[in-house]
Short mmCIF file of C-alpha atoms and ligand atoms in Angstrom, two decimals:
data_model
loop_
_atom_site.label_atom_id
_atom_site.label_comp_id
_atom_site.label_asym_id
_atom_site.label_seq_id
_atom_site.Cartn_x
_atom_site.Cartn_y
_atom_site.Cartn_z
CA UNK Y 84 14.14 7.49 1.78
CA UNK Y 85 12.22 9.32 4.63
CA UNK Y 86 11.15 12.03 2.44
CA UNK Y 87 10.01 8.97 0.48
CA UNK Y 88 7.91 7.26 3.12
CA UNK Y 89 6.40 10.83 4.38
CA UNK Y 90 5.43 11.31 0.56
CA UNK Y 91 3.80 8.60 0.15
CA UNK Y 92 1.72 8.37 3.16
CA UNK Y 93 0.27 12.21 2.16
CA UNK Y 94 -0.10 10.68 -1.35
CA UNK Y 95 -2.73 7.85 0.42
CA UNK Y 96 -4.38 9.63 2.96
CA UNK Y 97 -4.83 12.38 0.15
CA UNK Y 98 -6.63 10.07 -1.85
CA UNK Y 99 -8.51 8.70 0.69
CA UNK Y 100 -9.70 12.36 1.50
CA UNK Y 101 -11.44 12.06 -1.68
CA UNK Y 102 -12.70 8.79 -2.00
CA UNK Y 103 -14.35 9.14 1.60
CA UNK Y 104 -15.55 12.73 0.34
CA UNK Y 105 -16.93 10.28 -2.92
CA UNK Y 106 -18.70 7.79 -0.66
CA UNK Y 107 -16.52 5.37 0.41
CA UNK Y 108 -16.36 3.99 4.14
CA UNK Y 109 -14.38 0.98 3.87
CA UNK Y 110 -10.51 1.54 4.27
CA UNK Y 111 -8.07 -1.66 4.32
CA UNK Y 112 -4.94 -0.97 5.23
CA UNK Y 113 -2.22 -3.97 4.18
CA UNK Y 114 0.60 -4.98 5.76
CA UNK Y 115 -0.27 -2.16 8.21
CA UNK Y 116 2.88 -2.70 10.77
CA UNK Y 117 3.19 0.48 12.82
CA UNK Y 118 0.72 2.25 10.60
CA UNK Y 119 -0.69 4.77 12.92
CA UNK Y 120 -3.80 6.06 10.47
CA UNK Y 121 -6.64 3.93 12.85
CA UNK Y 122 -5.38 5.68 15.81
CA UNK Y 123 -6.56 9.19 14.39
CA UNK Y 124 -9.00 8.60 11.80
CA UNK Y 125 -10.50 12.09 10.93
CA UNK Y 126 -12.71 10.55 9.05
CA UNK Y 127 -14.56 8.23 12.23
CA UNK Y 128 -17.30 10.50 12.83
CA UNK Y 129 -18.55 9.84 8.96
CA UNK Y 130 -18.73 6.94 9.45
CA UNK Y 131 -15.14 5.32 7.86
CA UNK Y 132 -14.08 1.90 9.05
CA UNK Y 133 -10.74 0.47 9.42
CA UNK Y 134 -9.36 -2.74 8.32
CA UNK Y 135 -5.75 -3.78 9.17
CA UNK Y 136 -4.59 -6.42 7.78
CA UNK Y 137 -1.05 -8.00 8.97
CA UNK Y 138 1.45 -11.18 8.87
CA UNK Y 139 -0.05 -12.80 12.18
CA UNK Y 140 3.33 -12.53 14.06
CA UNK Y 141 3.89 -8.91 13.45
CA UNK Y 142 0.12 -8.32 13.87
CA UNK Y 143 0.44 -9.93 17.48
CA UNK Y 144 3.52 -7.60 18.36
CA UNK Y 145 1.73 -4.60 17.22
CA UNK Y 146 -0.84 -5.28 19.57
CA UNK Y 147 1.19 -6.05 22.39
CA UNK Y 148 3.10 -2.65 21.47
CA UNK Y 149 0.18 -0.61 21.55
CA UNK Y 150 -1.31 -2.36 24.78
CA UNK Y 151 1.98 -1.60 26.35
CA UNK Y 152 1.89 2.33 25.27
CA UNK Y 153 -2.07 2.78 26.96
CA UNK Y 154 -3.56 3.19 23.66
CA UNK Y 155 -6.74 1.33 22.89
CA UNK Y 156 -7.83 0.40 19.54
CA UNK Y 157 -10.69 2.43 18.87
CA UNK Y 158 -14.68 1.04 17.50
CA UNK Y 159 -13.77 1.76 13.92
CA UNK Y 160 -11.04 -1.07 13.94
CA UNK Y 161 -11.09 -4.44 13.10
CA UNK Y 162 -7.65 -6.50 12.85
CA UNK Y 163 -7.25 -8.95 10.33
CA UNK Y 164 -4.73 -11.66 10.66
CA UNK Y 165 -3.29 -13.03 7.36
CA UNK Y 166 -0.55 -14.23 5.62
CA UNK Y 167 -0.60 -12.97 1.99
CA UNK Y 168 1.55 -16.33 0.85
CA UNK Y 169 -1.19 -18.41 2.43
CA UNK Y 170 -4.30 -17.19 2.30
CA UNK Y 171 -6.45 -15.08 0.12
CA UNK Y 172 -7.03 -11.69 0.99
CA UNK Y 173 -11.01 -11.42 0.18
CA UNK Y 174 -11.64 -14.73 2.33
CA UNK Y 175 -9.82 -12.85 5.75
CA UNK Y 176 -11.68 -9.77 4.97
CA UNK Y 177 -15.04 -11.39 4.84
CA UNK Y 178 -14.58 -13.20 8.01
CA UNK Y 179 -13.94 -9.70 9.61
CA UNK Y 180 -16.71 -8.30 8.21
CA UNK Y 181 -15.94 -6.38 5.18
CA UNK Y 182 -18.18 -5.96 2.79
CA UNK Y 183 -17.26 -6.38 -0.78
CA UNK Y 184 -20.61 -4.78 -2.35
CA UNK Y 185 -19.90 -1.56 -1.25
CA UNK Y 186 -16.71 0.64 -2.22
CA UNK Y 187 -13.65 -0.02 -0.51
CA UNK Y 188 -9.99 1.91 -0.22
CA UNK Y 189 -7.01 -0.23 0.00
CA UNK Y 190 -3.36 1.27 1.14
CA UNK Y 191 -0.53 -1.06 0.73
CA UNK Y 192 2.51 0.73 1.41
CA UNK Y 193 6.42 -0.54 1.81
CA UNK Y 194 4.92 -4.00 1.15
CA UNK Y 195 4.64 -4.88 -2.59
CA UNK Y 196 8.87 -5.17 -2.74
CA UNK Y 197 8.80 -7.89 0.01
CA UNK Y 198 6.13 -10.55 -2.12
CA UNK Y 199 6.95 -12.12 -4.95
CA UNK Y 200 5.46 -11.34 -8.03
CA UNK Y 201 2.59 -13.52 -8.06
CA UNK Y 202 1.60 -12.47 -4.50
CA UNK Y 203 1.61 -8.82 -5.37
CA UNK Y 204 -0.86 -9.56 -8.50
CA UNK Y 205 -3.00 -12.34 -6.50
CA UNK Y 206 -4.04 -9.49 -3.98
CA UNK Y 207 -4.35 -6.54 -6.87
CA UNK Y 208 -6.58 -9.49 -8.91
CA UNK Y 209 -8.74 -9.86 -5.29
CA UNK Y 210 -8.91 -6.33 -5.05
CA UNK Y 211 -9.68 -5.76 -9.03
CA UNK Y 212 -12.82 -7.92 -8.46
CA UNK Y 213 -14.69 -6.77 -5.73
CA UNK Y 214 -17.98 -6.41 -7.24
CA UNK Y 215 -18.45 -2.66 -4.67
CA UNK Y 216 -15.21 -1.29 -6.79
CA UNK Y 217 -12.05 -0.73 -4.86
CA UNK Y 218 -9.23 2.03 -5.19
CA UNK Y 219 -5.41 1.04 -4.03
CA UNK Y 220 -2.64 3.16 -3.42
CA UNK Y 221 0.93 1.06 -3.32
CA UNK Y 222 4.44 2.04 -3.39
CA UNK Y 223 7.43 0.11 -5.77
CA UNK Y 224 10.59 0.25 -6.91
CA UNK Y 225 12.46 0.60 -10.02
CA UNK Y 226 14.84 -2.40 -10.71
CA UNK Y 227 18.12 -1.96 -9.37
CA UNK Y 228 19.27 -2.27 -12.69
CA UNK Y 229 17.73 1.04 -13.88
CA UNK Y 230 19.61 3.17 -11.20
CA UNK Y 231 22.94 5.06 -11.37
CA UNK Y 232 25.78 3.58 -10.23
CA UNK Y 233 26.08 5.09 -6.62
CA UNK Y 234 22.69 4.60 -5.61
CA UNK Y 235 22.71 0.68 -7.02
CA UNK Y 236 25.52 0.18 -4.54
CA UNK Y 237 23.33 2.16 -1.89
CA UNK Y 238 20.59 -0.25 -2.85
CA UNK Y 239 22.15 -3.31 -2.57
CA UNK Y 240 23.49 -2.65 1.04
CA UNK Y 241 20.27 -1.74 2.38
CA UNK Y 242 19.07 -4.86 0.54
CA UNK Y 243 21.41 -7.37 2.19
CA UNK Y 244 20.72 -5.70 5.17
CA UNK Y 245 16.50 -6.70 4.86
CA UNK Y 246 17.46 -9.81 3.85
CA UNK Y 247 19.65 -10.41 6.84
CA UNK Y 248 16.88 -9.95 8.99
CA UNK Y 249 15.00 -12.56 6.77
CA UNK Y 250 13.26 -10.06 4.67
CA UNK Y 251 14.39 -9.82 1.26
CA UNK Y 252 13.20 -7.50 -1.17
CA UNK Y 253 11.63 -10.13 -4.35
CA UNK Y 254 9.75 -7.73 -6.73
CA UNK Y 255 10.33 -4.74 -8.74
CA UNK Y 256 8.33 -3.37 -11.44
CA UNK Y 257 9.01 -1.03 -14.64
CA UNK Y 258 6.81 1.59 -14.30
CA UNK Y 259 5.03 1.03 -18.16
CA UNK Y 260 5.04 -2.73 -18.07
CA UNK Y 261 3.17 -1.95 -14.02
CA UNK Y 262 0.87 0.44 -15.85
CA UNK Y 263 -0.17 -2.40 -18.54
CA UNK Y 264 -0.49 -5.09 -16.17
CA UNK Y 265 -2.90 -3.19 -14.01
CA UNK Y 266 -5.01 -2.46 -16.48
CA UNK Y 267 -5.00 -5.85 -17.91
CA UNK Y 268 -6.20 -6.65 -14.05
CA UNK Y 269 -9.24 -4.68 -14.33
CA UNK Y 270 -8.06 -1.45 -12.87
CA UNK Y 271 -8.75 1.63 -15.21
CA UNK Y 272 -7.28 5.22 -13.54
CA UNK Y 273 -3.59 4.24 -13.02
CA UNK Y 274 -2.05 7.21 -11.71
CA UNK Y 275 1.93 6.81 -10.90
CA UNK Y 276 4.45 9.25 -9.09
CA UNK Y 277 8.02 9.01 -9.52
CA UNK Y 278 10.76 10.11 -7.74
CA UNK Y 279 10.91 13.51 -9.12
CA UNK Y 280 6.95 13.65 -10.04
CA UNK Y 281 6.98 13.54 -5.97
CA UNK Y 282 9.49 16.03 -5.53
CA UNK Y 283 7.51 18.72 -7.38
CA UNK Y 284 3.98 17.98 -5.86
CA UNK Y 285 4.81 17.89 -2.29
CA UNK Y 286 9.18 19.12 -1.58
CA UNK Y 287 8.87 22.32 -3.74
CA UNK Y 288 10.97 20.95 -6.70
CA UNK Y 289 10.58 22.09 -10.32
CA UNK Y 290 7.83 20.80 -12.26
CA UNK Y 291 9.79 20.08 -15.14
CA UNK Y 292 12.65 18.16 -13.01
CA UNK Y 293 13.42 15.01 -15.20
CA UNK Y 294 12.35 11.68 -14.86
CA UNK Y 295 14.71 9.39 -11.91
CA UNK Y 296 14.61 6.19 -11.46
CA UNK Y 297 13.92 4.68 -7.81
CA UNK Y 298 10.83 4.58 -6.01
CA UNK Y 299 7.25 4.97 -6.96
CA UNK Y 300 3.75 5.28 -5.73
CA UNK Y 301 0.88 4.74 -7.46
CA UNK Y 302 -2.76 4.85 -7.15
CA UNK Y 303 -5.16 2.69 -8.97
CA UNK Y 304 -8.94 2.54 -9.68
CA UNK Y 305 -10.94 -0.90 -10.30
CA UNK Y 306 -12.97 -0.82 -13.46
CA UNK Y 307 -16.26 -1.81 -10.98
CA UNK Y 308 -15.32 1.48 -9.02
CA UNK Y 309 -18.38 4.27 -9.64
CA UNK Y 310 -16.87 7.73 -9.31
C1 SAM P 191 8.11 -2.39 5.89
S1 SAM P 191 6.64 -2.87 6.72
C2 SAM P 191 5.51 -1.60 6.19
C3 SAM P 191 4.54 -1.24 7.26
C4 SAM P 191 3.60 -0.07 7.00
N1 SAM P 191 2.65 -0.36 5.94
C5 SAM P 191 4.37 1.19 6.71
O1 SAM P 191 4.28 1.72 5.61
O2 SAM P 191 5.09 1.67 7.60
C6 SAM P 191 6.15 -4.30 5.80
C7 SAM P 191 4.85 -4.92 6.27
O3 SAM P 191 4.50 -5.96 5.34
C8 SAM P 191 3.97 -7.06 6.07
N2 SAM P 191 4.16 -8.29 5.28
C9 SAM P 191 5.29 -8.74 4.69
N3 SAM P 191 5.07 -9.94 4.14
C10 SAM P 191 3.78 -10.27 4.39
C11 SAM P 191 2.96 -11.40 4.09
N4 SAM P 191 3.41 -12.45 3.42
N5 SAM P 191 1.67 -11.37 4.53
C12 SAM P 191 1.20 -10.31 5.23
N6 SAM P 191 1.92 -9.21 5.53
C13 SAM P 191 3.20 -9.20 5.12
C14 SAM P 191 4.80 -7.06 7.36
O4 SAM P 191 4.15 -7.80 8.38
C15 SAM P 191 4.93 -5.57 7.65
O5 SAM P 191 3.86 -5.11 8.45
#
């Protein structure tokens, strides 16, 4: 799980190297939490802005967090209260002044399992459309059902755990059906990473380790993106 969570962060901040290096100056960062990427932006002096959007109430306790630690948001940041089951996405960002003609970057990681479906493909539809063209980078799962027995009962511990604390995990995807879906969306470069597709590219594993089931990340490229 950590090597997980490291992984995929390198896997977004990779491809952000490249879409700023492409252009781009617009990053949104969703469901940001503790995300610490604002806080040491290499890419501030060219120019890149930062958009974190949050669920109000944990956006509120990050900020009293980071008050509390001496660190001051820097120019480049804008927060963006909003609650993905209430409102959409594109109307929060244009109050805070994104703008949707030119090219955006959206990272949405160890979010997608807590929405429900709809939710997830409400914000990829928003994201789809921008007419400036957008690239997203977001991290799944594999259904439960798919994995071995030991790690399905691993799973489903640390699953009534979140949904103890009133987060439950709603939404899983198979990775083909995902791959579809986001192209029937309007996204056209779907690229995903698997478990062991991970493994090899950043942990030194074989290249031709076979396919596990578990947790994904995936980066995807809206049909109005230019590259
Ligand atoms: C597990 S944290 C991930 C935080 C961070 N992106 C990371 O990778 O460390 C899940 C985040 O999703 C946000 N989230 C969950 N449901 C949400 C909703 N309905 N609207 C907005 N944000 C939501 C939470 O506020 C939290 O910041």
């Amino acid at each position: 799980m950590r090597l997980f969570i490291a992984a995929r962060s390198r896997f977004a901040e990779d491809a952000l190297d490249a879409a700023v290096a492409a252009g781009v100056r617009q990053l949104v960062v969703l469901g940001a939490g503790l995300d610490t990427f604002a806080y040491r932006n290499p890419h501030s002096a060219m120019g890149l802005t930062v958009f974190e959007v949050d669920h109000p109430s944990t956006q509120a306790w990050k900020r009293e967090r980071l008050a509390a630690a001496g660190i001051d948001p820097p120019p480049s940041l804008t927060f963006v209260p909003v609650d993905f089951a209430q409102r959409t996405l594109t109307d929060g960002l244009r109050a805070a002044g994104f703008d949707p003609h030119r090219p955006s970057f959206f990272s949405w990681l160890g979010v997608v399992p807590y929405l429900t479906r709809e939710n997830v493909f409400a914000t990829l539809r928003s994201v789809a459309e921008l007419p400036g063209g957008a690239e997203i980078v977001f991290d799944y799962g594999d259904p439960p059902s798919a994995l071995p027995p030991d790690e399905r009962a691993a799973h489903d511990v640390r699953a009534a755990r979140v949904a103890a604390l009133g987060e439950p995990w709603l939404t899983y995807f198979d990775a083909d059906q995902l791959a579809a879906d986001l192209r029937d969306t309007g996204f056209t470069t779907v690229e995903d990473l698997g478990r062991s597709a991970l493994a090899a590219r950043y942990f030194g594993a074989p290249a031709n380790t076979p396919r596990q089931p578990g947790a994904h990340v995936v980066r995807a490229v809206s049909s109005t993106r230019q590259r």
